[in-house]
XYZ file of C-alpha atoms in Angstrom:
680
model
C 0.101 -0.011 0.036
C 1.146 3.461 -0.845
C 2.715 5.614 1.925
C 0.319 8.268 1.044
C -2.624 5.955 2.261
C -0.977 5.827 5.896
C -2.109 7.752 8.830
C 0.891 9.357 10.662
C 0.147 10.032 14.163
C 2.592 12.600 15.582
C 2.819 14.118 19.226
C 4.715 17.049 20.593
C 5.368 14.986 23.754
C 3.718 17.440 26.046
C 5.301 20.362 24.009
C 8.855 19.356 24.417
C 9.507 19.376 20.807
C 8.303 20.857 17.589
C 6.750 18.832 14.948
C 6.824 20.401 11.434
C 3.513 18.949 10.002
C 3.883 20.740 6.770
C 7.221 19.317 6.047
C 6.203 15.659 6.762
C 3.042 16.235 4.745
C 5.107 17.596 1.940
C 7.234 14.539 1.757
C 4.290 12.174 1.053
C 4.572 10.163 4.287
C 0.867 9.895 4.662
C -2.070 11.826 5.917
C -1.330 13.791 9.237
C -4.142 14.455 11.677
C -3.402 17.346 14.119
C -0.411 16.779 16.091
C -1.323 15.552 19.543
C 0.100 16.902 22.899
C -0.124 13.579 24.892
C -1.124 10.834 22.473
C -0.203 8.109 25.031
C -2.518 9.456 27.857
C -5.404 11.906 27.650
C -5.382 11.704 23.758
C -5.302 8.028 23.645
C -8.611 7.883 21.940
C -7.205 9.459 18.828
C -5.169 6.195 18.519
C -8.188 4.248 18.773
C -10.022 6.359 16.170
C -7.272 5.680 13.805
C -7.586 1.986 14.426
C -11.132 2.251 13.573
C -10.470 3.444 10.074
C -8.606 0.096 9.361
C -5.979 2.186 7.617
C -2.057 1.398 7.964
C -0.603 3.734 10.312
C 2.777 4.947 11.652
C 3.048 6.279 15.212
C 6.106 8.628 15.929
C 6.756 7.300 19.343
C 8.698 4.036 20.657
C 8.627 4.944 24.213
C 4.926 4.045 24.629
C 4.963 1.297 21.999
C 4.034 -1.469 24.475
C 0.809 0.564 25.424
C -0.133 1.219 21.760
C 0.386 -2.306 20.916
C -1.635 -3.601 23.868
C -4.646 -1.164 22.734
C -4.170 -2.334 19.313
C -4.325 -5.998 20.424
C -7.498 -5.393 22.278
C -9.057 -3.631 19.374
C -8.109 -6.401 17.043
C -9.494 -9.052 19.443
C -12.956 -7.251 19.941
C -13.115 -6.752 16.042
C -12.472 -10.437 15.367
C -15.072 -11.381 18.076
C -17.608 -9.073 16.575
C -16.985 -10.485 12.879
C -16.751 -14.182 14.205
C -13.385 -14.357 12.599
C -10.625 -15.617 14.641
C -8.121 -15.036 11.778
C -8.923 -11.298 11.428
C -5.739 -9.408 10.460
C -3.796 -7.444 13.069
C -3.654 -3.758 12.436
C -0.766 -2.556 10.297
C 1.306 -0.256 12.502
C 4.749 0.917 12.512
C 6.702 2.897 15.177
C 9.316 5.338 14.774
C 11.295 7.412 17.304
C 11.358 11.118 16.155
C 12.020 12.652 19.682
C 15.400 11.613 20.609
C 16.443 11.364 17.106
C 15.170 14.812 15.885
C 12.796 16.654 18.289
C 15.132 16.758 21.262
C 18.011 18.606 19.663
C 19.406 22.154 19.583
C 18.541 21.909 15.711
C 15.008 20.772 16.309
C 13.291 23.806 14.632
C 15.167 22.672 11.303
C 14.465 18.952 11.750
C 11.201 18.539 9.871
C 12.882 17.058 6.731
C 14.669 14.718 9.077
C 11.483 13.600 10.755
C 9.860 12.963 7.358
C 12.867 10.915 6.397
C 12.496 8.829 9.735
C 8.673 8.289 9.318
C 9.373 7.316 5.653
C 11.958 4.621 6.264
C 9.925 3.184 9.076
C 6.982 2.478 6.818
C 9.141 0.236 4.611
C 8.146 -3.343 5.358
C 10.992 -5.643 6.464
C 11.275 -8.913 4.984
C 10.976 -12.041 7.072
C 14.083 -14.153 7.942
C 14.586 -17.780 8.915
C 15.627 -18.999 12.284
C 18.001 -21.770 13.474
C 16.976 -23.845 16.632
C 19.314 -25.202 18.905
C 18.580 -27.578 21.680
C 20.268 -27.722 25.090
C 19.485 -30.348 27.614
C 21.628 -28.444 30.161
C 24.669 -30.752 30.147
C 27.510 -28.347 31.121
C 31.349 -28.726 31.374
C 32.991 -26.141 33.694
C 36.524 -25.437 32.899
C 38.369 -24.015 35.853
C 41.883 -23.491 37.527
C 40.778 -23.072 41.383
C 37.865 -23.263 43.680
C 35.908 -20.680 41.881
C 34.820 -23.408 39.181
C 33.495 -25.558 42.068
C 31.665 -22.709 43.595
C 30.018 -21.863 40.285
C 29.226 -25.647 39.773
C 27.400 -25.627 43.228
C 25.409 -22.534 42.227
C 24.431 -24.204 39.052
C 23.785 -27.945 40.161
C 20.094 -27.267 40.662
C 19.524 -26.278 36.889
C 22.285 -27.970 34.941
C 23.954 -31.385 34.694
C 27.552 -30.390 35.809
C 31.038 -31.966 35.320
C 34.110 -29.790 36.407
C 37.389 -30.157 34.586
C 40.276 -28.490 36.370
C 43.648 -27.681 34.733
C 46.651 -29.927 35.845
C 48.339 -28.681 38.954
C 45.112 -26.950 40.251
C 44.906 -26.807 44.289
C 41.478 -28.100 44.810
C 40.175 -29.198 48.315
C 38.385 -32.594 48.202
C 34.690 -31.873 48.511
C 32.818 -33.631 51.542
C 30.207 -34.912 49.140
C 30.580 -35.531 45.378
C 27.539 -33.887 44.166
C 29.268 -33.602 40.598
C 32.489 -35.152 38.804
C 35.631 -33.130 39.225
C 38.326 -34.287 36.831
C 41.606 -33.054 35.392
C 42.452 -32.076 31.850
C 43.685 -29.779 29.421
C 41.494 -28.765 26.374
C 43.420 -29.666 23.138
C 40.713 -29.061 20.621
C 37.205 -27.518 20.774
C 34.479 -27.294 18.253
C 30.710 -26.828 18.177
C 28.064 -24.766 19.641
C 25.094 -24.609 22.088
C 23.817 -28.110 22.390
C 26.604 -29.837 20.367
C 30.093 -29.014 21.850
C 32.950 -31.453 21.331
C 36.133 -30.969 23.205
C 39.276 -33.232 23.146
C 41.042 -33.459 26.460
C 44.755 -34.184 27.137
C 46.162 -35.029 30.409
C 42.825 -36.335 31.275
C 42.475 -38.333 34.755
C 40.048 -38.882 37.521
C 40.592 -38.048 41.329
C 41.763 -40.599 43.958
C 38.827 -41.100 46.306
C 41.351 -41.079 49.253
C 42.559 -37.651 48.386
C 43.201 -35.797 51.824
C 44.406 -32.241 51.804
C 43.929 -31.708 48.071
C 42.660 -33.670 45.135
C 45.262 -36.071 43.808
C 44.563 -37.325 40.188
C 45.720 -40.647 38.923
C 47.377 -41.698 35.564
C 46.649 -39.385 32.780
C 45.839 -39.989 28.958
C 45.595 -37.987 25.929
C 42.646 -37.761 23.566
C 39.686 -38.140 25.710
C 36.482 -36.576 24.183
C 33.794 -34.902 26.025
C 30.582 -33.790 24.465
C 28.177 -31.310 26.340
C 25.686 -28.503 25.592
C 27.286 -25.672 27.341
C 30.888 -24.704 28.059
C 31.483 -22.687 31.110
C 35.220 -21.299 30.882
C 36.497 -19.885 34.206
C 40.320 -20.689 33.323
C 41.197 -17.162 32.938
C 43.265 -18.006 29.734
C 42.768 -17.713 26.106
C 39.205 -18.297 24.745
C 38.741 -21.791 23.234
C 37.078 -20.250 20.093
C 37.759 -17.059 18.050
C 35.681 -14.140 19.276
C 34.510 -16.490 22.062
C 31.706 -14.283 23.337
C 29.794 -14.630 20.106
C 29.764 -18.375 20.352
C 26.345 -19.692 21.265
C 26.564 -21.715 24.642
C 30.291 -20.749 25.424
C 30.389 -18.664 28.538
C 33.551 -17.115 29.777
C 34.457 -14.891 32.642
C 37.550 -13.930 34.576
C 37.687 -16.205 37.719
C 39.135 -13.141 39.610
C 36.114 -11.077 38.846
C 33.342 -12.325 41.382
C 30.796 -9.831 39.654
C 31.561 -11.331 36.065
C 31.291 -14.768 37.481
C 27.915 -14.170 39.177
C 26.466 -12.683 35.871
C 27.976 -15.778 34.086
C 26.069 -18.207 36.563
C 22.807 -16.221 36.222
C 22.976 -16.462 32.530
C 23.941 -20.038 32.241
C 21.288 -21.516 34.556
C 18.696 -20.257 32.083
C 20.305 -22.268 29.199
C 18.060 -25.373 29.123
C 15.441 -25.844 26.395
C 15.068 -24.776 22.716
C 16.637 -21.738 21.627
C 16.108 -19.886 18.091
C 18.552 -17.400 16.541
C 18.265 -15.754 13.163
C 19.907 -17.341 9.951
C 21.834 -14.218 9.528
C 23.333 -15.085 6.204
C 21.386 -16.226 2.847
C 24.008 -18.216 0.931
C 24.017 -19.398 -2.760
C 26.739 -21.885 -3.269
C 26.313 -21.894 -7.062
C 27.259 -18.050 -6.914
C 30.515 -18.676 -4.829
C 33.739 -17.800 -6.448
C 35.867 -19.540 -3.795
C 37.237 -22.488 -5.937
C 37.148 -24.346 -9.305
C 39.016 -27.503 -10.620
C 40.935 -27.477 -7.144
C 42.216 -23.936 -7.817
C 41.491 -21.570 -4.999
C 39.822 -18.198 -5.986
C 38.053 -15.771 -3.641
C 38.784 -16.073 -0.016
C 37.406 -12.784 1.467
C 34.846 -14.243 3.564
C 37.110 -16.978 5.056
C 39.672 -14.200 5.778
C 37.323 -12.089 7.861
C 34.886 -14.484 9.573
C 35.626 -13.531 13.433
C 33.514 -16.458 14.600
C 35.003 -19.212 12.633
C 31.749 -20.117 10.979
C 33.027 -20.392 7.363
C 34.988 -23.389 5.969
C 36.032 -24.302 2.450
C 33.458 -26.843 0.906
C 34.679 -27.920 -2.496
C 33.875 -25.232 -5.182
C 32.137 -23.083 -2.641
C 32.431 -22.316 1.120
C 30.070 -23.452 3.860
C 28.561 -21.169 6.496
C 27.495 -22.965 9.756
C 24.348 -20.954 10.851
C 24.640 -22.229 14.344
C 28.116 -20.742 14.914
C 27.486 -17.593 12.801
C 27.333 -14.617 14.956
C 25.625 -12.166 12.345
C 28.537 -9.408 12.096
C 27.633 -9.715 8.292
C 31.393 -8.912 7.173
C 31.167 -12.000 4.896
C 28.147 -10.604 3.086
C 29.571 -7.129 2.862
C 32.745 -8.300 1.095
C 31.252 -11.119 -0.947
C 31.726 -9.913 -4.687
C 29.130 -12.101 -6.266
C 26.351 -11.905 -3.822
C 26.568 -15.628 -2.766
C 26.607 -14.592 0.789
C 23.788 -11.921 1.434
C 22.654 -10.385 4.719
C 19.244 -11.303 5.701
C 18.651 -9.137 8.621
C 17.500 -7.205 6.844
C 18.368 -8.048 3.155
C 20.484 -5.642 1.124
C 17.496 -4.769 -0.816
C 15.261 -4.065 2.189
C 17.972 -1.773 3.730
C 18.472 0.001 0.453
C 14.659 0.712 0.186
C 14.848 2.194 3.624
C 17.616 4.449 2.630
C 15.956 5.574 -0.585
C 12.646 6.300 1.242
C 14.361 8.313 3.824
C 16.523 10.448 1.310
C 13.575 10.930 -1.064
C 11.323 12.177 1.828
C 14.093 14.429 3.235
C 14.328 16.223 -0.072
C 10.575 16.186 -0.778
C 9.986 17.813 2.672
C 12.499 20.694 1.631
C 15.780 19.747 2.985
C 18.100 22.595 2.156
C 21.537 20.549 3.069
C 22.626 17.322 1.951
C 21.806 14.942 4.662
C 24.304 12.609 6.228
C 23.245 9.051 7.239
C 24.366 7.799 10.588
C 24.226 3.959 10.443
C 24.254 2.302 13.809
C 23.315 -1.037 15.745
C 20.484 -0.941 18.296
C 22.505 -2.148 21.324
C 25.226 0.249 21.079
C 24.229 3.118 18.736
C 20.510 3.887 19.949
C 21.636 4.331 23.888
C 24.231 6.820 22.554
C 21.909 8.788 20.476
C 19.236 8.976 23.440
C 22.065 10.166 25.748
C 23.140 13.030 23.342
C 19.269 13.938 23.172
C 18.695 13.885 26.753
C 21.836 15.272 28.137
C 23.539 16.942 25.210
C 22.792 18.809 22.169
C 21.120 16.003 20.253
C 21.857 15.048 16.543
C 22.060 17.870 13.896
C 19.135 18.278 11.642
C 20.937 17.123 8.721
C 21.941 13.850 10.275
C 19.491 10.989 9.761
C 20.022 7.960 11.935
C 19.280 4.535 10.548
C 19.374 1.470 12.635
C 21.025 -1.787 11.153
C 21.422 -5.184 12.854
C 25.404 -4.744 12.777
C 27.385 -1.846 11.417
C 29.803 -4.290 9.856
C 27.081 -5.478 7.543
C 27.308 -2.322 5.449
C 28.922 -3.043 2.262
C 30.240 -0.930 -0.845
C 26.644 -1.299 -2.530
C 24.879 0.418 0.294
C 27.409 3.244 0.381
C 27.268 3.874 -3.303
C 23.540 3.702 -3.340
C 23.054 6.206 -0.560
C 25.389 8.683 -2.286
C 23.665 8.160 -5.760
C 20.372 8.830 -4.173
C 21.562 12.171 -2.782
C 23.272 11.468 0.775
C 25.938 14.177 1.382
C 27.885 11.457 3.395
C 27.782 8.465 5.537
C 28.978 7.886 9.198
C 29.178 4.216 10.528
C 29.222 3.985 14.239
C 30.796 1.147 16.388
C 31.944 0.568 19.840
C 35.178 2.040 20.781
C 36.415 -1.542 21.251
C 34.169 -3.754 18.998
C 33.208 -7.125 20.197
C 35.110 -8.466 17.003
C 37.523 -7.464 14.492
C 35.983 -5.110 11.931
C 38.551 -5.629 9.168
C 35.868 -6.021 6.573
C 34.292 -2.756 7.325
C 37.629 -0.952 7.322
C 38.472 -2.550 3.837
C 35.079 -1.347 2.615
C 35.735 2.201 3.798
C 39.181 2.260 2.286
C 37.847 1.067 -0.978
C 34.864 3.588 -1.100
C 37.072 6.289 -0.093
C 39.400 5.715 -3.069
C 36.359 5.863 -5.275
C 34.515 8.818 -3.679
C 37.907 10.856 -3.705
C 38.282 10.088 -7.601
C 34.678 11.032 -8.292
C 34.843 14.592 -6.576
C 33.521 13.901 -3.230
C 35.069 15.776 -0.133
C 37.209 14.023 2.341
C 34.488 14.095 4.885
C 32.170 12.092 2.856
C 32.674 8.706 4.624
C 33.803 8.169 8.361
C 34.090 5.589 10.867
C 33.061 6.596 14.389
C 34.302 4.403 17.077
C 33.038 5.661 20.464
C 31.175 4.765 23.661
C 30.823 8.617 24.666
C 27.745 10.538 23.495
C 29.878 13.909 23.601
C 32.339 12.262 21.321
C 29.573 11.240 18.884
C 28.308 14.886 18.954
C 31.907 16.075 18.157
C 32.212 13.711 15.317
C 29.100 14.711 13.775
C 29.692 18.629 14.113
C 30.894 18.890 10.551
C 29.326 21.633 8.141
C 26.947 20.007 5.736
C 27.810 20.025 2.023
C 25.558 21.733 -0.467
C 22.774 19.945 -2.173
C 23.814 17.895 -4.918
C 23.162 19.030 -8.480
C 21.244 15.793 -9.345
C 20.061 12.694 -7.695
C 19.419 9.057 -9.016
C 16.068 7.635 -8.701
C 16.589 3.880 -9.370
C 14.901 1.185 -7.451
C 17.104 -1.304 -5.789
C 17.403 -4.704 -7.385
C 16.885 -7.780 -5.179
C 20.286 -9.228 -5.804
C 23.333 -7.841 -4.098
C 25.757 -7.888 -7.215
C 23.059 -6.107 -9.221
C 22.714 -3.386 -6.779
C 26.463 -3.030 -6.502
C 27.105 -2.634 -10.238
C 23.992 -0.314 -10.680
C 24.833 1.860 -7.667
C 28.266 2.290 -8.574
C 27.194 3.445 -12.209
C 24.658 5.790 -10.821
C 26.866 7.148 -8.218
C 29.561 8.155 -10.832
C 26.817 9.529 -12.996
C 25.576 11.844 -10.471
C 28.943 12.652 -8.727
C 30.665 15.967 -8.544
C 33.247 14.941 -11.022
C 32.365 11.748 -12.851
C 35.375 9.632 -13.461
C 36.272 7.307 -16.481
C 38.594 4.982 -14.856
C 39.679 4.617 -11.193
C 42.645 2.560 -10.285
C 41.627 0.437 -7.119
C 43.630 -1.503 -4.587
C 44.553 -5.067 -4.741
C 41.670 -7.139 -3.634
C 38.889 -4.709 -4.920
C 35.788 -6.538 -6.406
C 35.968 -4.694 -9.749
C 38.634 -4.956 -12.451
C 39.787 -5.892 -15.840
C 41.671 -9.278 -16.974
C 44.592 -8.247 -19.122
C 45.451 -10.839 -21.663
C 48.815 -11.720 -23.166
C 47.363 -12.496 -26.624
C 50.641 -13.868 -27.858
C 50.761 -16.455 -25.038
C 47.004 -17.168 -25.204
C 46.187 -20.415 -27.049
C 42.355 -19.966 -26.546
C 42.240 -23.265 -24.588
C 39.266 -21.451 -22.921
C 40.141 -23.079 -19.435
C 39.544 -19.588 -17.962
C 36.109 -19.489 -19.478
C 35.306 -22.986 -17.677
C 36.377 -21.745 -14.171
C 34.968 -18.208 -14.500
C 32.093 -18.197 -11.890
C 30.343 -14.892 -12.943
C 30.412 -15.423 -16.836
C 32.789 -12.436 -17.103
C 35.029 -14.506 -19.453
C 33.039 -16.131 -22.243
C 33.445 -17.738 -25.666
C 31.621 -18.084 -28.825
C 30.482 -21.641 -29.650
C 30.713 -20.778 -33.438
C 34.030 -19.158 -33.496
C 37.328 -19.271 -31.596
C 37.402 -16.321 -29.401
C 37.624 -15.027 -25.857
C 35.499 -12.248 -24.657
C 35.140 -10.209 -21.481
C 32.409 -8.343 -19.643
C 34.078 -5.986 -17.194
C 31.145 -5.286 -15.066
C 30.716 -9.037 -14.223
C 34.343 -9.412 -13.121
C 34.877 -9.922 -9.270
C 38.523 -10.326 -9.439
C 38.545 -13.757 -7.840
C 41.578 -14.739 -9.623
C 40.563 -18.337 -10.816
C 41.260 -17.392 -14.323
C 44.763 -16.302 -13.472
C 45.531 -19.345 -11.659
C 44.007 -21.745 -14.020
C 45.571 -20.393 -17.255
C 48.174 -22.982 -18.368
C 50.145 -20.343 -20.270
C 50.123 -17.632 -17.591
C 48.485 -15.218 -20.201
C 46.119 -13.620 -17.712
C 46.687 -10.898 -15.374
C 44.276 -9.131 -12.925
C 44.117 -5.461 -13.036
C 41.723 -3.947 -10.263
C 39.857 -0.825 -11.596
C 36.641 0.699 -12.224
C 36.350 1.531 -15.904
C 32.951 3.106 -16.310
C 33.077 3.204 -20.074
C 33.877 -0.566 -20.277
C 30.921 -1.237 -17.966
C 28.755 0.330 -20.859
C 30.162 -2.434 -23.192
C 28.190 -5.596 -22.878
C 31.444 -7.815 -24.049
C 34.983 -6.819 -25.116
C 36.832 -9.051 -27.580
C 40.026 -9.966 -26.053
C 41.075 -12.462 -28.762
C 39.792 -14.466 -31.901
C 41.596 -16.572 -34.324
C 40.610 -18.156 -37.505
C 39.135 -21.751 -37.032
C 40.971 -24.559 -38.758
C 39.024 -26.578 -41.235
C 39.662 -30.441 -41.322
C 41.499 -31.359 -44.454
C 39.122 -34.338 -44.832
C 35.467 -33.352 -44.199
C 35.905 -29.503 -43.751
C 34.576 -29.453 -40.117
C 35.882 -26.495 -38.030
C 37.988 -27.441 -35.010
C 40.739 -25.947 -33.134
C 42.354 -22.735 -34.398
C 44.589 -22.192 -37.531
C 47.480 -20.757 -35.220
C 47.251 -23.649 -32.766
C 47.490 -26.404 -35.477
C 50.370 -24.379 -37.103
C 52.128 -24.105 -33.783
C 51.784 -27.836 -33.024
C 52.972 -28.665 -36.682
C 55.888 -26.388 -36.145
C 56.843 -28.120 -32.947
C 56.840 -31.621 -34.434
C 58.388 -30.849 -37.788
C 61.921 -31.776 -36.691
C 60.897 -35.018 -35.010
C 61.869 -38.196 -36.814
C 58.445 -39.719 -36.558
C 57.082 -36.833 -38.775
C 59.760 -36.915 -41.380
C 59.801 -38.732 -44.725
C 56.899 -40.353 -46.647
C 55.280 -41.912 -43.389
C 55.772 -38.694 -41.567
C 53.927 -36.699 -44.214
C 50.797 -38.994 -43.560
C 51.258 -38.511 -39.877
C 51.368 -34.723 -40.536
C 48.250 -34.936 -42.399
C 46.365 -36.868 -39.637
C 47.069 -33.630 -37.451
C 45.059 -31.503 -39.681
C 42.109 -33.717 -39.230
C 39.229 -33.557 -36.860
C 38.676 -36.194 -34.195
C 36.361 -38.152 -36.130
C 38.438 -38.243 -39.491
C 41.494 -39.020 -37.518
C 40.073 -42.216 -36.252
C 38.829 -43.171 -39.686
C 42.301 -42.313 -41.130
C 44.187 -44.441 -38.496
C 41.930 -47.496 -39.193
C 42.115 -47.031 -43.093
C 45.818 -46.474 -43.431
C 46.560 -49.221 -40.996
C 48.675 -47.058 -38.434
C 49.596 -49.021 -35.332
C 47.602 -47.409 -32.621
C 50.044 -48.472 -29.997
C 53.257 -46.892 -31.717
C 54.865 -43.839 -30.355
C 53.657 -41.728 -33.375
C 49.966 -42.445 -32.889
C 50.400 -41.659 -29.103
C 51.615 -38.330 -30.285
C 48.826 -37.783 -32.468
C 46.332 -38.381 -29.547
C 48.191 -36.152 -27.310
C 48.000 -33.399 -29.890
C 44.410 -33.814 -30.486
C 43.910 -33.383 -26.532
C 46.079 -30.326 -26.796
C 43.944 -28.721 -29.508
C 41.003 -29.241 -27.335
C 42.538 -27.612 -24.375
């Protein structure tokens, strides 16, 4: 349903902020009844009246969202009972916070266009996503170095099935009663996740029942295996897993910090039952450019995954959804779109950004807006604190919530700039919970592109802070002028399609459009430089190209290249038997306009017997030249053998039979080898 059909319920929150109804209405966000003074209390009937219309609506308050949802649920139930329809639809309501993000600001009087942008993006429906279920029966292995592990075990005993494993040499007083096993061991290997951990234990031993002053352990052995649902690590040493705090079912605390241990115990004792988590990544193996014919190509996602959720799996990679922590870096750097973020999808996020920017300009925005992309757990509290205790966000800064800041890829940045954003700021923690190398690489790549297309040095920035005052300072940059032109394209559903379209449109509407931009190594765009003298047109490169950037012609010996489809995976370069291919990372916008570029073509060779085209004239001549001095191809008999080299495979077999050649002699083996060579 179009946004103009929506009702937009606004409220001044008891007169604490101005609401520019004219700007919001001008943006086409929907119909605006009169702005309320206290919609959640004395004017709550206005909300009920809006429900009665049956129209979709946007409520510009999230603080009282639970109250509005309760009223809506009661209304829906009453309507269903009256209609005798238990499946009556729930009212279509979206909620958006315009108070802390726009109204409570020193710039509030000018924030009408930003309010319109926030309302417009909130009305864009999010796509559903799949969930992954994990089952925990409460079987827990506690790893410890001292009595703290046993104390935690006693606290958890009523809720979990406990085993304690202490490191060799630990000083443990024998318990008066063995309520749970206490064993010794050192973790050699660990794998798995909530409900399915497997740990290999070296120096494994059980205690002597006659231990007196301290537990004495018996003979040790290596390679013992423990399987459990939860791992509680109180050793104070290196985590068992990369980015350990992101591994479902793995709990770790410093044993010297009693507060941290208490929090861990409180969380762990709840971990029995079935737990759902989002499937963060939608993965299409057939698009993956990781490997072909045992040659390794793209490894971008493997290099970046902080949780260890990605592994090679033949020609593609495999992403374990149980381990995936949802940082999104794999999807952000995936050049083909094989890995795509699902929370939300890149197309859904792009729709929100497009809606926000269009509404901002339609509402009369006079300065190019800056998008502030942030997560909910960290970014939202900083913005709230700035609004409540500081100056709030500037009127030209539009905050947009994403699941993870590291999910932002070049396609989103390029699309936002093409649609008229004056810049983007990406907010993360001062010390992120995992490495953000992928995000930093994306920003480096896009800074190269924006610099070469005339955008200013302040176009892109990464803000790493936990301080709302520091956030305000980082955003206190004078806005840039309105762009001379803006794109209006709709985002395609596929990530690679958005990437190529957004790059083209960003350049077309840039202050100084570029023709060719030299990019750093590893960029997902570029050219294949071909040494035509070395190339034999064996077309092995065509066979391994995962995107179809390299193609042949079934009717004529040639090699063609589509630059806009090339992801610089390197498979063609590593596969080429003649080392004739070199990758050149670049953005050649003129080449992108060419559907296919001819890299090389040769005259086909016609079989001297039947006329069928096979191989190429140059390759036949090259083989003949290489064999001309060999004794098997000299003299009258050699002349006949040279003629066989000029025949197609079918005629060659017939000649061998008719002429009575010995198929096992050396010369005929050479003929077969030559035939294989011609076919590549």
